[in-house]
Every structure is written in C-alpha cells, then in structure tokens.
Amino acid sequence: MEHRKTGDTDIHYYSDRLKRKLSNLRTSHFAIVEAPSGYGKTTAVRDFLESALPRDTPVFWFATAEEATMSSFRRFCRVIGEIDAGAGQKLLKTGYNAAVVGETCDALRSIRCRRETYLVIDNFQFMQPNLPVSLFSALLEHGGEGLHIIVITQMLARNLTAAAAGRAVLRITASDLRLQAEDIRRYFDVSGAPVSADGANEIARRTEGWIAAVRLTLSAYRETGSYSDTTSIYTLMEHLVWDALTAGQQVFLMRLSPFGTVTAYQACAICGWDTLPEYARDALDSPFIRYEGTGRHYELHAILSGILAQKRRERGDAFDRECLLAAGDCCRDECDAVRAMDFYAQAGDYERMLRLDLSALYFETIGAEPFYELALRIARECPSELKQKYPLSMLRIAFELLAGGMNVDFGVLLDELYPMIDKNGDGDPLLRGEWLLLFSLRHLPRLDEMMSVLKQAAELFAGGHSRVILPDSPWFYCIFAPFTVFHSVPGEADREADALEEYIALYTGLTNGHGAGADVLFRAELAHYRGHLREAEIQAYKALYIAQSMRQKAIWLAASFHLAEIALESADTAGWKNAVASIEESLDGLQNIFLLPSAVDTVKGMLLSELGRSEEIADWLKDGDFSERQLPSMEIGRTAVHLGTLLDRGKYARIIGAAEAMHPEGIQIRGFQDIYLALIVAVAYLRSGNREKALRYADRAVRAAMADGLFLQLLYYGHLLDGLGEECLERSFPEQMKRFEAEKKKYLSAYSSVFPGLSPKELPKDLTAREREIALLAARGLKNCEIAEELFVTENTVRTHLHSVYQKLDIDRRAKLAEKLLKG
C-alpha cells in the first residue's frame, strides 16, 4: 500500500499494523477511523480504497464542513440517493428535525445495497454536534448488505461512542495510525534519507508517532541534516511550510484564512483578481491544502488554517480586519448574508452589518450565537449616526430583540429611534408607520391599546406593506397557543376573541399575511377548553387552512397540535395520526431556524404527556435543562411539559420548589397559563400531605377557569386531585356541576377507548417507543419480516427488540404476547 505520488519526497508510508487494520474495511459493515488532526486518517483510507478495490467498485465520499445543518443534510441525502434512490428520497422527504427523527432513522435503516459499495463520511466531527444519537444508531443499523460505511473523524462524541459500543464496528484509532520507531526508520529509508535506530527512537519520542510531525521532521532532516532542533508540529509547519512561501504567497493564504474551505472564484474575489496568478496556484499546491474535485473547492488542513489565522492576527488589527471584511464582502456578493454578517461582526464593522438585508437573518445563527444576541450588541454599541443613517435596518434589529424576548432593550431602542424617524412629524411616513407597527407590539397583550396604535400605523402605510415584519417571519407571540398570551382577564375570553379578530385583520393587512389564522386559532382553543369539541375542530381546521394558504408555519404547527388534542379527546385515532402528520408537514422549510427543535420537542412533549408516554419526551424537557438558547415564547409550554413530567415521576418536592422559586409570593392567576401551573402545584401539595395549600391553589385555578367556562384543565387534572377540584367547583359554581360531570364522563370514556398504539397503558413503563411499536405489530400477527418491512428496519433489529420485550413482560413466546396485549 506504500506508493509515491510525485517523487521521493511525497511517499505515503503505512505500518504493517495499520495495513492489517485497513484490510478489515472490506469485511466491516461499519468502521470508525478516529484520531486528532494530523494523523493522516483521510489519506490512509483513500490510499487503501484506491489500491485494494477493483477499479469499478463504487466509492462515495461525503466530506462534511462547517456549514448549516440542513445544507449538510441535503448533500448527505443526495449521496445516499446515489447508493439507494428510494432511501435518498425518503430522507429528503422526512427532512432533518426533531419532530420526525424516528422517520429519518427508519429511512437510514431502509438503505438497500447488495453490490460492494463504500460510503466514506469525512470530517465527521463537523456533523456530530447536531446529530441525535438515534440517527447515528440508525446509520450503524443500515440495511445495505454490500454497503460499507466508513466514518473519519477527530474525537468521536462520548454519546456516539457509547452508541457504537457492543456492535460489530471496526475501530481504527490514533494508536493504529501512529508510527513507531521501526516504522519511522523504514519510512526514512524508503524516502532516501536513512536514519539510525537511535535517531528513529529520538524522532518517535519527539513526535509521538504523529504522521504529520514525522513527515515534517523528514523534510527538515532532508533540508538541514538535523531533526533535534524542531520539537513542535506548529514550529515544524511554520519552518517548512510558512517560511518556504514567498511574501506574496503568505499574504495570499492569510487572506484566505477566514475560510475553512474556499473556491478559486472566492480566492479571486477576496484578492481582487480575475484569475489566480501562478504564485497563488503554487501556494495552493501544498500537502496541507487538498483540492476537493466534487465541490471544486480547496480544504485547508486544520493545523495550517490555525497557523494562518495566527499569522493574520500577528500582522496587526488593520490587516486582520481587512481580511475579515474581504471575506464578508465575498459572502455578501454570493448572497450568503449569514456568513457575511459573521465576518462583519468579527471585524466590528457596523455599517456593513446594517447594509445587509437583516430581514433574511431573523432567528438565524450567526457564528456561534443566535442573531438576536448579535442584534442586542448592535443596539447597544452601534454609533448613533449609523442608526440614524440606516433606520430601516435598526427597526429590523428592534423586531429581532422583541422576538428574542429582550423587551426592555426593544423599548429602549424604539425610544432612541423615535426622534430619528419622526423628525417632528416630518419624517418618512412609511418609516413612521413601521415604528408604530412595532410600538403596537410594546403593549402586548393589551389588545385595545395595540389596536389604537395600529390604526395610526395603517394611515401612514396607506395601503403598503411592512418591510420589517414579513409574511415568512416566524410568529413569535407563542408558537403553539395564542390563547395563553391574549386571554389575560378571567371572564373576558369572548371579548378578547373579538378584539383579536379585529387586530389580526388589520395587522395581517399591514404585514402581508404575517400571523394569519391566529385569531381563528384563539377561538378554536376557547371552544376546546370549554369542551365544545365539534366547534373547536371546525375552528382549528379553519385556522389550519388559513395558515397553510398564507404559509404561516407556526400557526400551522399550532393548529395541528390542537387538532391532535381534539382527536384524542374525541377517541379519533385516525384524526390523531393525521394531525401528527400535519405537525411534521408544517416543519418543511423551517429547519434552519434554531428555535424549531425546542419548539417541536415541546409540542410533541405535550402530546406524549397526555398519552402517558413521558419516557419518549425529550431529555432536556424531562430534566428541566433550559440552558440552551430558546425563545421566551416557548417558556409556557416547556415549563408545563417539564412539571408534568415531574408529576408523572412523583417528584412533588421538586415541583413545589420550582414553583416557589418562580413565584416567591405564591402563584397568582394573571393569565391562562397560570391555571396549568396552579393545578400542577395543587396536585404536588396534595400528594405531599399539604391539603390546605392544595385547596388554595385548586380554588384559584377553578375560579379563573370557570369565569369563562373552561372545563378542560379541570377534567385533565381532576382525577389527580382526588375530588378537590369538584369540591371547589361545587362551592363556587354549583350550577356548573351537572355539566362538569357529564363532560368528565365523556372525556374519560373517549380517552380510554383510544387504541393501544396511542396510549398502551397495559404495557410496562420501561418499554421503549420502538419496543412498543414492534410488540403491538407482533401481537397482531405480523411476522418478523413483515414488521421489518413495515418499519424499515432489519429482521435482526426486530428479533432483538422482541427478545427485550419478552424479558420485560416475563413471557417466553409470541402467542403469550398476543394474549397479554390484545385480550378483550
């Protein structure tokens, strides 16, 4: 497997130990090649595949990069499509988001490939931070009989390492790639630079067998006849690569250093050239810069990239800023506003930032931070004269602050912008209208005040549409329940519904459809909570139709969520499945918005909690880990799901502690969301033996809910309160007891009749979602092969899950499984 590419100085040497390991790639279903940068991982795998395989063997290389998750996923789908068109189409259809991760896993397991084929996933370390363990596990379980997947990565994440443990996975690590003293002696010998055994031992000691360091040591040895004065890989690379460049080449590569990968076109744009001059092409012809023919770009080795960035900064702030701005301008001209903003932010050029179309950046991630955090920095630090020069951009900054929950800073910025925009009533009417549109949201949720300001804005727009709040801007009030935001006064729900309808009619006209359907959804929620399921269903479908027509994805998601709840309470299994499918469909095109994963987790968590499947709720919700960046609009839902999960687990003290921390003076019912919290805390106090406090909170919740005839929350938590809810209801609203009992009977009957596939109460809690699914199919008589085909998994996977099910149910054969699950 040793071969030379161009002359004796570029020999690729591999130890016998490594060659034996690499030969196992041909018999391994899945292999992981893991080592830090500079160990020659990619080169070793590429050389082996080129030398060991027949020429017509399909080999697909997928090189990940520091790019948007969905961009990487779509490229990956296309590569999978080359191997198995059906699996590739399934992956593209399901997409990459938390709501449909199960389907994405099934699509990966469904890969079929009989011919000997290799898929190499290079630079996997860029993919793994956003990769769920379940997806990695599904990749390990791919169904391609002839497919060999090779993952090349730096350090594999601990959770992914655990997922691979115990499986038939070939592992090639740094210890396999490292050169020992005898290997170094042979390498130098075949390279025409013989070294003694003592010299080889010394090199091994200094380099620790790191192939990049050994290779540079060889170059230094050839040049100077000595290897004893070079002790660092960075020092070696600086001496042998950097110092060997001309001054012009050094400047050229420093200008490229903001990019990890760069095309020839980008290199020319950055340097102001029409074509690359000869000296630039020579600089790119380096062992540490690889040309990727498929993507037609150059990839800088991580070590070289680090040195170039360091040299760029050492050259001074002015040059560093010049390089960052050139990179930003290049991205701007390629319509990549996200990366352009990142480079401009690093350079601190506020004017260039404000020249970008900031409406394209709403809820995007800029570098390592969400745009709303960068917007806060701009609002606080941007010079006043630039704010006055770019008022439209600053209004967009204000909108991002509001959406990010930074209400105080939103207000401060609006106040600062007012004199710049109003100009004593002589300012641009459209800009004044934009300011008033945003100012109306400052009064949220007081609809009367919001409407008064919005009417003033409408006069200034004179039939035009906002350039700040666009139709495709996410609906930020509350992603799944406008009722929790706009129902703020007990007993006023019907009046609030009318007021919201009037507001949305005017608001959507000014924003060209943004938020369309929110008022109808409010009415659907109101009917739903009152127990009027037929009316609620009609209104929810109406909201869904409006949202789909106007491409309001957040309203679409919310309407689908409520349809799922209504279907559950109506014992409509098919309706529940259709609603969940609509939830998944609503996510198409929104995958790049950072809030979506937490939003989907929360929506699904609320549904799963109602079905008694709390073990399937996302871990961060169950554990209350709210450290990741999430919008404030999700706080109500995520808190409800988290506390509900704690309730299921009997963690009453933790619920009480959290509630007292959030409300030191006790829970006061100031809005609809407080009803949920009061009822959960009432249950926790009751189960902790404090009936007095439980009664106090239950009574507050009942009074607030029944002022508008909202039965649903009392029905949902009533059985946990051991009659406490009915006691409060009978004392304060005796005339409602008859209807309450009727609704309670109907609710419980519908819930218990929903088929086991939704709420399998007869199954033990420790069955996983996949075990439950397979167990139910097996109980209905499907064979292993039929289950495998139905779920797009292998028969071996089915057998493994069934074995686990038998153990957990304490049975020994399939017939008993059917008896246990389908009796009656």
PDB file of C-alpha atoms in Angstrom, residues 28-31 76 80 83 87 105-113 117 119 121 135-150 167-168 792-794 797:
ATOM      1  CA  SER A  28     -16.809  -4.459   8.006  1.00  0.00           C
ATOM      2  CA  HIS A  29     -20.378  -3.237   7.847  1.00  0.00           C
ATOM      3  CA  PHE A  30     -19.372  -0.030   9.665  1.00  0.00           C
ATOM      4  CA  ALA A  31     -15.969   1.418  10.533  1.00  0.00           C
ATOM      5  CA  PHE A  76     -25.862  13.736   2.501  1.00  0.00           C
ATOM      6  CA  ILE A  80     -27.410   8.265  -0.131  1.00  0.00           C
ATOM      7  CA  ILE A  83     -26.465   4.363  -3.359  1.00  0.00           C
ATOM      8  CA  ALA A  87     -33.747   5.705   0.756  1.00  0.00           C
ATOM      9  CA  CYS A 105     -33.950   6.866  11.410  1.00  0.00           C
ATOM     10  CA  ASP A 106     -36.219   4.438   9.593  1.00  0.00           C
ATOM     11  CA  ALA A 107     -35.143   5.889   6.245  1.00  0.00           C
ATOM     12  CA  LEU A 108     -31.485   5.275   7.157  1.00  0.00           C
ATOM     13  CA  ARG A 109     -32.256   1.712   8.236  1.00  0.00           C
ATOM     14  CA  SER A 110     -34.104   1.150   4.957  1.00  0.00           C
ATOM     15  CA  ILE A 111     -30.960   1.615   2.833  1.00  0.00           C
ATOM     16  CA  ARG A 112     -30.599  -1.343   0.459  1.00  0.00           C
ATOM     17  CA  CYS A 113     -27.360  -2.090  -1.376  1.00  0.00           C
ATOM     18  CA  THR A 117     -20.049  -0.226  -2.163  1.00  0.00           C
ATOM     19  CA  LEU A 119     -19.547   5.382   1.700  1.00  0.00           C
ATOM     20  CA  ILE A 121     -18.107  10.248   5.719  1.00  0.00           C
ATOM     21  CA  LEU A 135     -29.712   8.914  13.941  1.00  0.00           C
ATOM     22  CA  PHE A 136     -26.187   7.668  14.495  1.00  0.00           C
ATOM     23  CA  SER A 137     -27.577   4.364  15.777  1.00  0.00           C
ATOM     24  CA  ALA A 138     -29.781   4.082  12.694  1.00  0.00           C
ATOM     25  CA  LEU A 139     -26.735   4.648  10.493  1.00  0.00           C
ATOM     26  CA  LEU A 140     -25.000   1.807  12.355  1.00  0.00           C
ATOM     27  CA  GLU A 141     -28.016  -0.381  11.587  1.00  0.00           C
ATOM     28  CA  HIS A 142     -28.248   0.427   7.870  1.00  0.00           C
ATOM     29  CA  GLY A 143     -29.712  -2.365   5.778  1.00  0.00           C
ATOM     30  CA  GLY A 144     -27.205  -2.290   2.918  1.00  0.00           C
ATOM     31  CA  GLU A 145     -25.908  -5.849   2.647  1.00  0.00           C
ATOM     32  CA  GLY A 146     -22.974  -4.799   0.463  1.00  0.00           C
ATOM     33  CA  LEU A 147     -22.570  -1.311   1.859  1.00  0.00           C
ATOM     34  CA  HIS A 148     -19.511  -0.436   3.939  1.00  0.00           C
ATOM     35  CA  ILE A 149     -19.767   2.880   5.803  1.00  0.00           C
ATOM     36  CA  ILE A 150     -16.511   4.461   6.964  1.00  0.00           C
ATOM     37  CA  ARG A 167     -21.687  -3.501  17.986  1.00  0.00           C
ATOM     38  CA  ALA A 168     -19.629  -5.084  15.237  1.00  0.00           C
ATOM     39  CA  PHE A 792     -37.980  -0.137   7.523  1.00  0.00           C
ATOM     40  CA  VAL A 793     -35.687  -1.992   9.913  1.00  0.00           C
ATOM     41  CA  THR A 794     -33.791  -5.261   9.624  1.00  0.00           C
ATOM     42  CA  THR A 797     -33.455  -5.497  14.779  1.00  0.00           C
TER      43      THR A 797
END
